[in-house]
Amino acid sequence: MSMNMTTVGDTGLLDAMQHEVAVFARRAEQTRLGGVGQVRNSMDRAAYLLLNRLDKEGPMGVKALAASMGIDSSTVTRQVAPLVDTGLVKRTSHPEDGRAVVLQLSPRGLSRLEEVRSSRRQLMAELTHDWAPEEREAFCTLLTRFNTALSARMAVTGVGVGDASPAS
C-alpha cells in the first residue's frame, strides 16, 4: 500500500507532519494528557480507554471489547484484571449464556471515569484557551480522521503502523 510522494503531497510537509506527530506522541506520553489537579495522571491510558469504551458501548464480553478496541483478548484480560480488583469494572454472567462473562462499568467506575474526564476536559480547555471554537472543532475533526486512518491501516495490515511486516 505504498504511495508515491507526489500523490500524497510535498515531502517537506510530510516530514514536518511526521515530526510533529512524533513530538505529540512524546509529549502525550510524558504528560499522559492526564488532566489537571489531584486527578492528574491518576489513570493510565489503557484503563481510561477500557472504561470509556464500556461506558459508551455498554456491557460486553472480553472478545467483543477486544474487537471494538482493535486489540487482542489476552491484552484486554490483562488490562481489565486490576480494574475488576479495584471495583471499577464488574464481571457478571451473560444473561443468555451463564458460562460467558460480561464486563460492565461499575457505579464506582463510572464515577471515577467522570472525575478523570472532567480533569482531562479542563486540560484541553487550558491548552486551547486561545483557540477559536472553529479551530478546536477543526483540530478534533482532523485528529479523529487521522486516528481513523491509523486504525484502518492496522485492520488491513494486521500489524502496528510502525511494523514493516506481519508478525510471525
CSV table of C-alpha atoms in Angstrom, one decimal:
chain,number,residue,atom,x,y,z
A,1,MET,CA,0.0,0.0,0.0
A,2,SER,CA,3.0,2.3,-0.7
A,3,MET,CA,2.2,5.6,-2.2
A,4,ASN,CA,4.4,7.8,-4.4
A,5,MET,CA,5.3,11.0,-2.5
A,6,THR,CA,3.9,13.1,-5.5
A,7,THR,CA,0.5,11.6,-5.0
A,8,VAL,CA,0.4,12.3,-1.3
A,9,GLY,CA,1.9,15.8,-1.2
A,10,ASP,CA,5.1,17.7,-0.6
A,11,THR,CA,7.9,15.7,1.0
A,12,GLY,CA,8.8,18.7,3.2
A,13,LEU,CA,5.2,18.9,4.5
A,14,LEU,CA,5.2,15.1,5.1
A,15,ASP,CA,8.5,15.4,7.0
A,16,ALA,CA,7.0,18.2,9.1
A,17,MET,CA,3.9,16.2,9.8
A,18,GLN,CA,5.7,13.0,10.9
A,19,HIS,CA,8.0,15.1,13.1
A,20,GLU,CA,5.0,16.9,14.8
A,21,VAL,CA,3.2,13.5,15.3
A,22,ALA,CA,6.4,12.2,16.9
A,23,VAL,CA,6.7,15.2,19.2
A,24,PHE,CA,3.0,14.9,20.1
A,25,ALA,CA,3.4,11.3,20.9
A,26,ARG,CA,6.3,12.0,23.2
A,27,ARG,CA,4.6,14.9,24.9
A,28,ALA,CA,1.4,12.9,25.3
A,29,GLU,CA,3.3,10.1,26.9
A,30,GLN,CA,5.3,12.4,29.1
A,31,THR,CA,2.2,14.1,30.5
A,32,ARG,CA,-0.1,11.2,29.7
A,33,LEU,CA,-2.5,14.1,28.9
A,34,GLY,CA,-3.8,13.1,32.3
A,35,GLY,CA,-5.7,16.3,33.2
A,36,VAL,CA,-5.2,18.8,36.0
A,37,GLY,CA,-5.4,19.0,39.7
A,38,GLN,CA,-5.4,16.0,42.0
A,39,VAL,CA,-6.8,13.7,39.3
A,40,ARG,CA,-3.8,14.5,37.0
A,41,ASN,CA,-2.2,11.2,35.8
A,42,SER,CA,-4.3,9.2,38.1
A,43,MET,CA,-5.5,6.7,35.5
A,44,ASP,CA,-3.4,5.1,32.8
A,45,ARG,CA,-4.3,5.2,29.2
A,46,ALA,CA,-5.3,1.6,28.9
A,47,ALA,CA,-7.7,1.9,31.9
A,48,TYR,CA,-9.2,5.1,30.6
A,49,LEU,CA,-9.8,3.7,27.2
A,50,LEU,CA,-11.4,0.5,28.5
A,51,LEU,CA,-13.6,2.3,31.0
A,52,ASN,CA,-14.6,4.8,28.3
A,53,ARG,CA,-15.5,2.0,25.8
A,54,LEU,CA,-17.6,0.2,28.4
A,55,ASP,CA,-19.4,3.5,29.2
A,56,LYS,CA,-20.1,4.3,25.6
A,57,GLU,CA,-21.0,0.8,24.3
A,58,GLY,CA,-22.3,-0.9,27.5
A,59,PRO,CA,-21.6,-4.3,29.0
A,60,MET,CA,-19.8,-6.8,26.7
A,61,GLY,CA,-17.6,-9.8,26.7
A,62,VAL,CA,-13.9,-9.8,26.6
A,63,LYS,CA,-13.8,-10.8,22.9
A,64,ALA,CA,-16.3,-8.1,21.9
A,65,LEU,CA,-14.4,-5.5,23.9
A,66,ALA,CA,-11.1,-6.5,22.4
A,67,ALA,CA,-12.6,-6.4,18.9
A,68,SER,CA,-14.1,-3.0,19.4
A,69,MET,CA,-10.7,-1.6,20.6
A,70,GLY,CA,-8.6,-3.3,18.0
A,71,ILE,CA,-6.5,-5.3,20.5
A,72,ASP,CA,-6.4,-9.0,21.4
A,73,SER,CA,-8.4,-10.7,24.1
A,74,SER,CA,-5.4,-11.6,26.2
A,75,THR,CA,-4.5,-7.9,26.4
A,76,VAL,CA,-8.0,-6.9,27.5
A,77,THR,CA,-8.0,-9.7,30.1
A,78,ARG,CA,-4.7,-8.5,31.5
A,79,GLN,CA,-5.7,-4.8,31.4
A,80,VAL,CA,-9.2,-5.5,32.9
A,81,ALA,CA,-7.9,-7.5,35.9
A,82,PRO,CA,-6.8,-4.5,38.0
A,83,LEU,CA,-10.0,-2.7,37.1
A,84,VAL,CA,-12.0,-5.6,38.5
A,85,ASP,CA,-9.7,-5.8,41.6
A,86,THR,CA,-10.3,-2.1,42.3
A,87,GLY,CA,-14.0,-2.3,41.8
A,88,LEU,CA,-14.1,-0.1,38.7
A,89,VAL,CA,-15.4,-3.0,36.5
A,90,LYS,CA,-17.8,-5.8,37.4
A,91,ARG,CA,-17.7,-9.3,35.9
A,92,THR,CA,-21.2,-10.7,35.6
A,93,SER,CA,-22.7,-13.8,33.9
A,94,HIS,CA,-24.1,-13.3,30.4
A,95,PRO,CA,-27.9,-13.2,30.6
A,96,GLU,CA,-28.4,-15.8,27.9
A,97,ASP,CA,-25.3,-17.9,28.5
A,98,GLY,CA,-24.4,-18.2,32.1
A,99,ARG,CA,-21.0,-19.6,31.2
A,100,ALA,CA,-19.9,-16.5,29.4
A,101,VAL,CA,-18.5,-13.5,31.3
A,102,VAL,CA,-19.7,-9.9,30.7
A,103,LEU,CA,-17.7,-6.9,31.7
A,104,GLN,CA,-19.6,-3.9,33.0
A,105,LEU,CA,-18.7,-0.5,34.3
A,106,SER,CA,-19.5,-0.3,38.0
A,107,PRO,CA,-21.1,2.8,39.6
A,108,ARG,CA,-17.7,3.4,41.2
A,109,GLY,CA,-16.0,3.0,37.8
A,110,LEU,CA,-18.4,5.5,36.2
A,111,SER,CA,-17.8,8.0,39.0
A,112,ARG,CA,-14.0,7.6,38.6
A,113,LEU,CA,-14.3,7.9,34.8
A,114,GLU,CA,-16.3,11.1,35.1
A,115,GLU,CA,-13.7,12.5,37.5
A,116,VAL,CA,-10.9,11.8,35.1
A,117,ARG,CA,-12.9,13.0,32.1
A,118,SER,CA,-13.6,16.3,33.8
A,119,SER,CA,-9.9,16.8,34.6
A,120,ARG,CA,-8.8,16.0,31.1
A,121,ARG,CA,-11.5,18.3,29.7
A,122,GLN,CA,-10.1,21.1,31.8
A,123,LEU,CA,-6.6,20.3,30.5
A,124,MET,CA,-7.9,20.5,26.9
A,125,ALA,CA,-9.6,23.8,27.7
A,126,GLU,CA,-6.3,25.2,29.2
A,127,LEU,CA,-4.2,24.0,26.2
A,128,THR,CA,-6.6,25.5,23.7
A,129,HIS,CA,-7.8,28.5,25.6
A,130,ASP,CA,-6.7,31.0,22.9
A,131,TRP,CA,-8.1,28.9,20.0
A,132,ALA,CA,-11.3,29.9,18.3
A,133,PRO,CA,-14.1,27.4,18.6
A,134,GLU,CA,-13.8,26.6,14.9
A,135,GLU,CA,-10.1,25.8,15.4
A,136,ARG,CA,-10.9,23.4,18.2
A,137,GLU,CA,-13.5,21.7,16.1
A,138,ALA,CA,-11.2,21.5,13.1
A,139,PHE,CA,-8.4,20.0,15.2
A,140,CYS,CA,-10.7,17.4,16.7
A,141,THR,CA,-12.1,16.6,13.2
A,142,LEU,CA,-8.6,16.2,11.7
A,143,LEU,CA,-7.3,14.2,14.7
A,144,THR,CA,-10.3,11.9,14.5
A,145,ARG,CA,-9.7,11.4,10.8
A,146,PHE,CA,-6.0,10.7,11.4
A,147,ASN,CA,-6.8,8.2,14.2
A,148,THR,CA,-9.4,6.5,11.9
A,149,ALA,CA,-6.8,6.2,9.1
A,150,LEU,CA,-4.3,4.6,11.6
A,151,SER,CA,-7.0,2.1,12.8
A,152,ALA,CA,-8.0,1.3,9.2
A,153,ARG,CA,-4.3,0.6,8.3
A,154,MET,CA,-3.9,-1.6,11.3
A,155,ALA,CA,-7.0,-3.5,10.5
A,156,VAL,CA,-5.9,-4.1,6.9
A,157,THR,CA,-2.3,-5.0,7.6
A,158,GLY,CA,-2.8,-6.7,10.9
A,159,VAL,CA,0.2,-5.0,12.2
A,160,GLY,CA,1.0,-1.8,14.0
A,161,VAL,CA,1.7,1.3,12.0
A,162,GLY,CA,5.5,1.1,12.6
A,163,ASP,CA,5.8,-2.6,11.7
A,164,ALA,CA,7.3,-3.4,8.4
A,165,SER,CA,5.7,-6.8,8.1
A,166,PRO,CA,3.2,-9.0,9.9
A,167,ALA,CA,4.4,-10.8,13.0
A,168,SER,CA,5.2,-14.4,12.6
